Short mmCIF file of C-alpha atoms and ligand atoms in Angstrom, two decimals:
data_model
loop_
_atom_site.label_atom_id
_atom_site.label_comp_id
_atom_site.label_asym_id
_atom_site.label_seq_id
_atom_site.Cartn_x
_atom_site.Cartn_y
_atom_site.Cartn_z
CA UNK A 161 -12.05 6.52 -25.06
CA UNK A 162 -11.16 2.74 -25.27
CA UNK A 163 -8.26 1.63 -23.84
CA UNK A 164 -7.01 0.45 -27.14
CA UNK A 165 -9.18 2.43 -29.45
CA UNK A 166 -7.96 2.57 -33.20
CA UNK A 167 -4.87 0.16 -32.50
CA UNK A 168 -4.80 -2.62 -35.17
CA UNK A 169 -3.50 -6.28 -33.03
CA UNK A 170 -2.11 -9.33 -34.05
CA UNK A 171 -3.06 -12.66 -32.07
CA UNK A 172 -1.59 -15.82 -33.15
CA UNK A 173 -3.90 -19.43 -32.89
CA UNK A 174 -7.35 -17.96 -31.59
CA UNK A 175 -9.65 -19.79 -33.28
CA UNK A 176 -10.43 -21.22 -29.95
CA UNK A 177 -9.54 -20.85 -26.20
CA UNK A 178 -7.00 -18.61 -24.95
CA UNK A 179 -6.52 -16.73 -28.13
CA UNK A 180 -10.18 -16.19 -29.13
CA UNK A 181 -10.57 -14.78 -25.80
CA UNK A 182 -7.38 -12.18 -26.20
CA UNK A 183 -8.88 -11.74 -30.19
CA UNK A 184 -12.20 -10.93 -28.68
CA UNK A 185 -10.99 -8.65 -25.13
CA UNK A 186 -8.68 -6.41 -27.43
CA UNK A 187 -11.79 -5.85 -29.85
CA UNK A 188 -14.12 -4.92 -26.85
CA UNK A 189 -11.35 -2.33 -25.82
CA UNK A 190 -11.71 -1.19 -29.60
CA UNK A 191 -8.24 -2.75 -31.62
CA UNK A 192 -8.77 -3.95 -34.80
CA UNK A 193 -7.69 -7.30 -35.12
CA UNK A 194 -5.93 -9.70 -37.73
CA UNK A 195 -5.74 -13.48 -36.23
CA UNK A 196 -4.52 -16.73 -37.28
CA UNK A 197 -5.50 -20.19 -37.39
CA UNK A 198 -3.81 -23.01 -39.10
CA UNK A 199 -6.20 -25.96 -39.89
CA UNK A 200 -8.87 -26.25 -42.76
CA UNK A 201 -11.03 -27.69 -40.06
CA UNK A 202 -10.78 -24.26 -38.02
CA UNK A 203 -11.93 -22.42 -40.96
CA UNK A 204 -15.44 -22.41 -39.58
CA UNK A 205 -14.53 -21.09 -36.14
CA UNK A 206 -12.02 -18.35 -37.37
CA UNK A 207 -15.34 -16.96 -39.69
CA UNK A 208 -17.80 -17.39 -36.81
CA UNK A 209 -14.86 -15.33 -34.53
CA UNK A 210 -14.09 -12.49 -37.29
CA UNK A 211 -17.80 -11.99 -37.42
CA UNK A 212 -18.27 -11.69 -33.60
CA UNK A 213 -15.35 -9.00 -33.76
CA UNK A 214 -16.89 -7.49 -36.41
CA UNK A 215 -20.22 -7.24 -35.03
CA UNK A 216 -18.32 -4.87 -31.37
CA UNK A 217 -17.81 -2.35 -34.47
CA UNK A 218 -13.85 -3.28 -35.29
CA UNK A 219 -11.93 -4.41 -38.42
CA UNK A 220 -10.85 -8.00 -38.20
CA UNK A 221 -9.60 -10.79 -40.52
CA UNK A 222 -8.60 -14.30 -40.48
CA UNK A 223 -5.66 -15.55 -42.14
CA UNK A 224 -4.86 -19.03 -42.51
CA UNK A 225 -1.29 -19.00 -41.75
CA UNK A 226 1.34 -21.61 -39.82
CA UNK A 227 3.27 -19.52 -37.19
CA UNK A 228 5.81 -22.47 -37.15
CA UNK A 229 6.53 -21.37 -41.07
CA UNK A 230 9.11 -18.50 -41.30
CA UNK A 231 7.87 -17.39 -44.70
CA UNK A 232 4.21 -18.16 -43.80
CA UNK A 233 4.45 -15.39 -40.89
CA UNK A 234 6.02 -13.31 -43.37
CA UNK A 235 3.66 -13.26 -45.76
CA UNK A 236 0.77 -12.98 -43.33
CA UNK A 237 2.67 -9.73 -41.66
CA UNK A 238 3.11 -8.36 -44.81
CA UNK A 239 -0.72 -8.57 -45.79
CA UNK A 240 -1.66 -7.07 -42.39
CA UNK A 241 0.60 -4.08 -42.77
CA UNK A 242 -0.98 -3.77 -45.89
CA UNK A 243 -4.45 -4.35 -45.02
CA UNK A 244 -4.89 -3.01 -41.53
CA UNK A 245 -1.72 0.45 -42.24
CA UNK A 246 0.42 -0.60 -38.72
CA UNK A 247 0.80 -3.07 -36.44
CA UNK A 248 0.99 -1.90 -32.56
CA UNK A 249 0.28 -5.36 -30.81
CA UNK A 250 1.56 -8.66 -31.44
CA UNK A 251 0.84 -11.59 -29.38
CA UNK A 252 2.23 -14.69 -30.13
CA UNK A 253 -0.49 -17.33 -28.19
CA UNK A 254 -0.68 -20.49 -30.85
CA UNK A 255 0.61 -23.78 -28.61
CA UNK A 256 0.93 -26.49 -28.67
CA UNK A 257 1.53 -29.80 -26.17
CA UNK A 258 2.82 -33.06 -27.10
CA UNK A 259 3.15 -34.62 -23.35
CA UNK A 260 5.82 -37.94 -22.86
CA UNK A 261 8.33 -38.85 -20.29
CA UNK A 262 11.60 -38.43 -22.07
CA UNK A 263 12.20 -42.04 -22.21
CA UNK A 264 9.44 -41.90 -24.61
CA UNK A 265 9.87 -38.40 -26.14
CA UNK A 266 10.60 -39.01 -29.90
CA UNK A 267 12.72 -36.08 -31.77
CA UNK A 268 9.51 -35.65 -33.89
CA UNK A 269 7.68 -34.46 -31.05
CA UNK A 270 10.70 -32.44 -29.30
CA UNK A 271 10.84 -30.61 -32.38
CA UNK A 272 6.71 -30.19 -33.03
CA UNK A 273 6.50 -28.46 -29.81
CA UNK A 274 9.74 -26.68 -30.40
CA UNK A 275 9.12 -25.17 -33.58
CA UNK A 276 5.06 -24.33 -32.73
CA UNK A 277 5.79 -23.03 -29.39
CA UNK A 278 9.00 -21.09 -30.10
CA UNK A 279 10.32 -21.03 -32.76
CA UNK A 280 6.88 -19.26 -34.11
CA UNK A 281 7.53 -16.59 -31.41
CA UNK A 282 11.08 -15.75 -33.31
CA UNK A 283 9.11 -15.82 -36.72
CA UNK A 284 6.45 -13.62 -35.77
CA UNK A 285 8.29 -10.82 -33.57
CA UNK A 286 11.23 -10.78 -36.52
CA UNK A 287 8.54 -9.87 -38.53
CA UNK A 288 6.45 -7.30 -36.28
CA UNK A 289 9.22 -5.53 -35.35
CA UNK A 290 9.77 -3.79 -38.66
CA UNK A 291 6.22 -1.97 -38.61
CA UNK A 292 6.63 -1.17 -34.78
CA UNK A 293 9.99 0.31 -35.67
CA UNK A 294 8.40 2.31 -38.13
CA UNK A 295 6.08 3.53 -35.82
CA UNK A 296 8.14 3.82 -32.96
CA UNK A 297 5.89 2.26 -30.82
CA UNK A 298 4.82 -1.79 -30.08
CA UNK A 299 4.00 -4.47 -27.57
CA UNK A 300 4.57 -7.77 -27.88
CA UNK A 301 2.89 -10.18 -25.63
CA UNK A 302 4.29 -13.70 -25.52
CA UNK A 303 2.32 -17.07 -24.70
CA UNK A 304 4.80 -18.65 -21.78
CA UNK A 305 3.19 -21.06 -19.18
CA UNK A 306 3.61 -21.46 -15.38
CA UNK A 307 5.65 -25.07 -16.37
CA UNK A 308 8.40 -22.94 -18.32
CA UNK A 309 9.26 -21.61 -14.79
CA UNK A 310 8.34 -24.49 -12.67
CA UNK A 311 9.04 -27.32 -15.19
CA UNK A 312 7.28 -30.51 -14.58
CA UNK A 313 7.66 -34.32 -15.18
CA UNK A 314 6.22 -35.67 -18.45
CA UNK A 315 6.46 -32.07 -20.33
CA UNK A 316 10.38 -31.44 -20.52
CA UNK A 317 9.17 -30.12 -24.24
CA UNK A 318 6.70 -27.85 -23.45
CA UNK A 319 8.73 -26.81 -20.42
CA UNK A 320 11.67 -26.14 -22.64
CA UNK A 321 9.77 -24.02 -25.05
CA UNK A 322 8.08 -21.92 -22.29
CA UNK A 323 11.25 -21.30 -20.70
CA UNK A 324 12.67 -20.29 -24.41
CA UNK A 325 9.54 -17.70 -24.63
CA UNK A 326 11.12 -15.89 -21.22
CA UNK A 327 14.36 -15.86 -22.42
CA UNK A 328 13.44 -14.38 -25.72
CA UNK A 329 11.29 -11.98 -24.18
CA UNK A 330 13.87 -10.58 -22.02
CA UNK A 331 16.56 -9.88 -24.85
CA UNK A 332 14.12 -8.33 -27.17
CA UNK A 333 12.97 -5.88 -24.46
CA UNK A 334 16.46 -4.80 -24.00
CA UNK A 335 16.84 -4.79 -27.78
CA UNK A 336 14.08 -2.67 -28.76
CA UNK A 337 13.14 -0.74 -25.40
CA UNK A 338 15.04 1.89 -27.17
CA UNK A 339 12.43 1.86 -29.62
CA UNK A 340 9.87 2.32 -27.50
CA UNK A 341 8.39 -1.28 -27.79
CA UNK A 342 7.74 -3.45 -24.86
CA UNK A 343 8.42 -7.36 -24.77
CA UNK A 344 6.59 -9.10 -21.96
CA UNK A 345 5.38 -12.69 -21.43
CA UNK A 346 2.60 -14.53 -19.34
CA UNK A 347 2.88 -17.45 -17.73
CA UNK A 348 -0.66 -18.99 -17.35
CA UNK A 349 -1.43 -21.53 -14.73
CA UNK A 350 -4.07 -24.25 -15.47
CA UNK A 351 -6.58 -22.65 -17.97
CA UNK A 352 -9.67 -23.92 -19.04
CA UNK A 353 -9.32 -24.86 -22.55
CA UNK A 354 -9.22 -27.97 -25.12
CA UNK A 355 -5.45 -28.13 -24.39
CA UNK A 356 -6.38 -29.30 -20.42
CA UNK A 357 -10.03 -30.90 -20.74
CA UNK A 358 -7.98 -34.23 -19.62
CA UNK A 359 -7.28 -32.36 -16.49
CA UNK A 360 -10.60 -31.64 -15.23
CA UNK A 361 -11.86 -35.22 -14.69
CA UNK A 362 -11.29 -37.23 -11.46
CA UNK A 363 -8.06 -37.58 -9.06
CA UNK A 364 -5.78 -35.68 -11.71
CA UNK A 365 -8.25 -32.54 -10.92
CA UNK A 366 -8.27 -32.52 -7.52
CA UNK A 367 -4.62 -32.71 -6.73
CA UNK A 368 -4.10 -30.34 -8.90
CA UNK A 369 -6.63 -28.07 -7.38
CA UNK A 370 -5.31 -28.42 -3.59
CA UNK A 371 -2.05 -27.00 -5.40
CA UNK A 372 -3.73 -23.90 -6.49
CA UNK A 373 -4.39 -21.25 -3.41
CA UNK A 374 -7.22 -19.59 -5.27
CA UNK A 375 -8.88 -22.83 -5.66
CA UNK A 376 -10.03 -23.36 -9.10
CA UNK A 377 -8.82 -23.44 -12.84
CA UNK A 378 -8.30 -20.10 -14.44
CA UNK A 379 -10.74 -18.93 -17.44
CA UNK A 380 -9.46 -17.87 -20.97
CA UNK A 381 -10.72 -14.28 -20.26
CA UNK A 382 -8.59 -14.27 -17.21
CA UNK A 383 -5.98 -14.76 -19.65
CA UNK A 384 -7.39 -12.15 -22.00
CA UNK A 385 -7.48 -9.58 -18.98
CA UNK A 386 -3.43 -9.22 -18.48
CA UNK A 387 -2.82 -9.41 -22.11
CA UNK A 388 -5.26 -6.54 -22.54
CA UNK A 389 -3.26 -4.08 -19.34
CA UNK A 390 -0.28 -5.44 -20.97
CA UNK A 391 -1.27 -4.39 -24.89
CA UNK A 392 -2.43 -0.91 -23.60
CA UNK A 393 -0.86 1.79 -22.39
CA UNK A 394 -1.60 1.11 -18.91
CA UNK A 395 1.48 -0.94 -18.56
CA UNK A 396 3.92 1.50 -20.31
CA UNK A 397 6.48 1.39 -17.94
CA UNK A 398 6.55 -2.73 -18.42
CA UNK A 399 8.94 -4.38 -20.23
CA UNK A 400 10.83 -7.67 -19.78
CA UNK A 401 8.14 -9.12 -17.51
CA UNK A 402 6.68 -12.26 -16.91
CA UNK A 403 3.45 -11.91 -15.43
CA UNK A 404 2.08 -15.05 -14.06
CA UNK A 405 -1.84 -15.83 -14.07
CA UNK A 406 -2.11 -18.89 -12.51
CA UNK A 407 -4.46 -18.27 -9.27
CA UNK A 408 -0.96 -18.49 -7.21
CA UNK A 409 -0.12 -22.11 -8.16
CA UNK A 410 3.06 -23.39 -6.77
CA UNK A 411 4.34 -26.56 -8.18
P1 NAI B 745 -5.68 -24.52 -27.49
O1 NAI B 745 -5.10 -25.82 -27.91
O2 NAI B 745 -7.12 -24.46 -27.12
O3 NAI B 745 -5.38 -23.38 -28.57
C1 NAI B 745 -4.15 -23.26 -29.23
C2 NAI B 745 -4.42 -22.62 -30.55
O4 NAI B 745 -3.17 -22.51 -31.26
C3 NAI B 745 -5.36 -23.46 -31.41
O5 NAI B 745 -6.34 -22.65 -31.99
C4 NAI B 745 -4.42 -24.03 -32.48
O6 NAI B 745 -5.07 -24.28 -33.71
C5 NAI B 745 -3.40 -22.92 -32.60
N1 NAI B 745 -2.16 -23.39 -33.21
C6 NAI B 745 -1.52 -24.55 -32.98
N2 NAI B 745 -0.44 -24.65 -33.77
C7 NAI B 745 -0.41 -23.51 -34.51
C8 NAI B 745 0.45 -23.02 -35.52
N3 NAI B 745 1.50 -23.72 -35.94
N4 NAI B 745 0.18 -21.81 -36.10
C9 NAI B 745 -0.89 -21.09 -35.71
N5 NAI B 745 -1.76 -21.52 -34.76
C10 NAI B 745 -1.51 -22.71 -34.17
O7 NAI B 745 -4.76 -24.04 -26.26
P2 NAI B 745 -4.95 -22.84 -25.24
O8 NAI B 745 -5.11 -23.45 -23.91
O9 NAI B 745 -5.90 -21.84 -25.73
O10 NAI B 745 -3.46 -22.25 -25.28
C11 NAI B 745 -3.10 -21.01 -25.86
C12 NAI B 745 -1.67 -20.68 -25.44
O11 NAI B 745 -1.60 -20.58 -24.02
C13 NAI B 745 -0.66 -21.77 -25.84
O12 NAI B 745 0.56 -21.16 -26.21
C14 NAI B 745 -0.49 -22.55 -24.56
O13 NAI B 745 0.75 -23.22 -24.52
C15 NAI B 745 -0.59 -21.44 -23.54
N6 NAI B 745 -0.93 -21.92 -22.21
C16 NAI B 745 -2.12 -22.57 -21.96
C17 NAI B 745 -2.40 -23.00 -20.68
C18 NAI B 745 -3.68 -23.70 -20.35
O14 NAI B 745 -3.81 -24.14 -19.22
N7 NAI B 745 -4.64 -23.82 -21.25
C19 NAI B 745 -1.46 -22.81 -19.59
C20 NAI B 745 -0.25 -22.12 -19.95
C21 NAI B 745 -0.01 -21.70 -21.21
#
């Protein structure tokens, strides 16, 4: 038996990168899964995804929905409840970056990153947490990032949210632990993905290579690998946790 065979999974953002990965690693291990993506100009991916899903023998959906939007994550919770019967697996991934020193950081971009990195983690597990309750059962994986725990010069936003998505994580697994449903984070190093191309190229890369003990940028399915042992029932006893894929980076 799959490790998540018949579970129905939510994954925030995955028309690309991180999420598609997670979208498509919890449909190989059998979940059914409803995912978002929030641009008309994603449309095309988020099809070409669903059908890939489809095609390993699972339900799946896209939903065009804004994770930033309380009553757009709502809505779109409501019509998976209703489409897919439960909801065992949440896991809030859609990020965003808007990098400045905070000489330069305006309070439109403070609150962009904010509001798509954060507060979209409050909107969707408010929301989740009814069904899971319901069911008695849940696990809710949050998108942190190595620079919520390390911080780092240029990215007091992003930092700021990350660090929000651990503290979060940590009250709602005392919260709901009762309830049997588990609240843990990652913290991923440097991934491979559209949000760090600009780090691959030239000096940038390198130093931030010598920084990494395993040597090398992480991959999306790396990613994908710890959300799947922490969506399954292999990691039961887990709750509260930041797990930290990041090939040991210290910065
Ligand atoms: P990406 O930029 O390739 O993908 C982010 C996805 O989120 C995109 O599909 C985007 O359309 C979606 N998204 C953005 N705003 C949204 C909103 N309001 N509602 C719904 N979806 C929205 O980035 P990547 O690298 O795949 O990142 C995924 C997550 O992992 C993010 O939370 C990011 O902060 C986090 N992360 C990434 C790292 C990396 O090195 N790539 C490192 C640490 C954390």
């Amino acid at each position: 038996m799959k490790l998540l065979e018949g579970k129905v999974a939510i994954v925030t953002g995955a028309a690309r990168g991180i999420g598609e990965a997670i979208a498509l690693k919890l449909a190989e291990h059998g979940a059914n899964v409803a995912f978002t993506y929030v641009s008309d100009s994603s449309a095309e991916k988020a099809n070409t995804l669903q059908q890939k899903i489809e095609a390993l023998g699972v339900k799946a959906k896209a939903y065009k929905s804004n994770a930033a939007d309380f009553a757009a994550s709502e809505a779109f919770v409501s019509d998976v409840a209703k489409e897919f019967g439960t909801i065992d697996v949440c896991v809030n991934n859609a990020g965003i970056s808007k990098d400045n020193l905070l000489l330069r950081l305006s309070p439109d971009q403070w609150d962009d990153v904010i509001n798509v990195n954060l507060k979209s983690v409050y909107n969707m597990t408010k929301q989740v947490i009814r069904p899971m309750m319901k069911a008695k059962k849940g696990s809710i994986i949050n998108m942190s990032s190595i620079i919520g725990i390390r911080g780092n010069a240029g990215q007091s936003s992003y930092a700021a949210s990350k660090a929000g998505i651990i503290g979060f994580t940590k009250s709602i697994a005392h919260e709901l632990g009762s309830r049997n449903i588990r609240c843990n984070a990652i913290a991923p190093g440097f991934i491979e993905t559209d949000m760090t191309h600009y780090l691959k190229d030239g000096d940038a890369s390198k130093a931030f290579l010598e920084k990494i003990p395993l040597g090398r940028f992480g991959k999306a399915e790396e990613v994908a690998d710890t959300t799947l042992f922490l969506a399954s029932d292999l990691s039961s006893y887990i709750t509260g946790q930041v797990i930290s894929a990041c090939g040991g980076l210290n910065i």
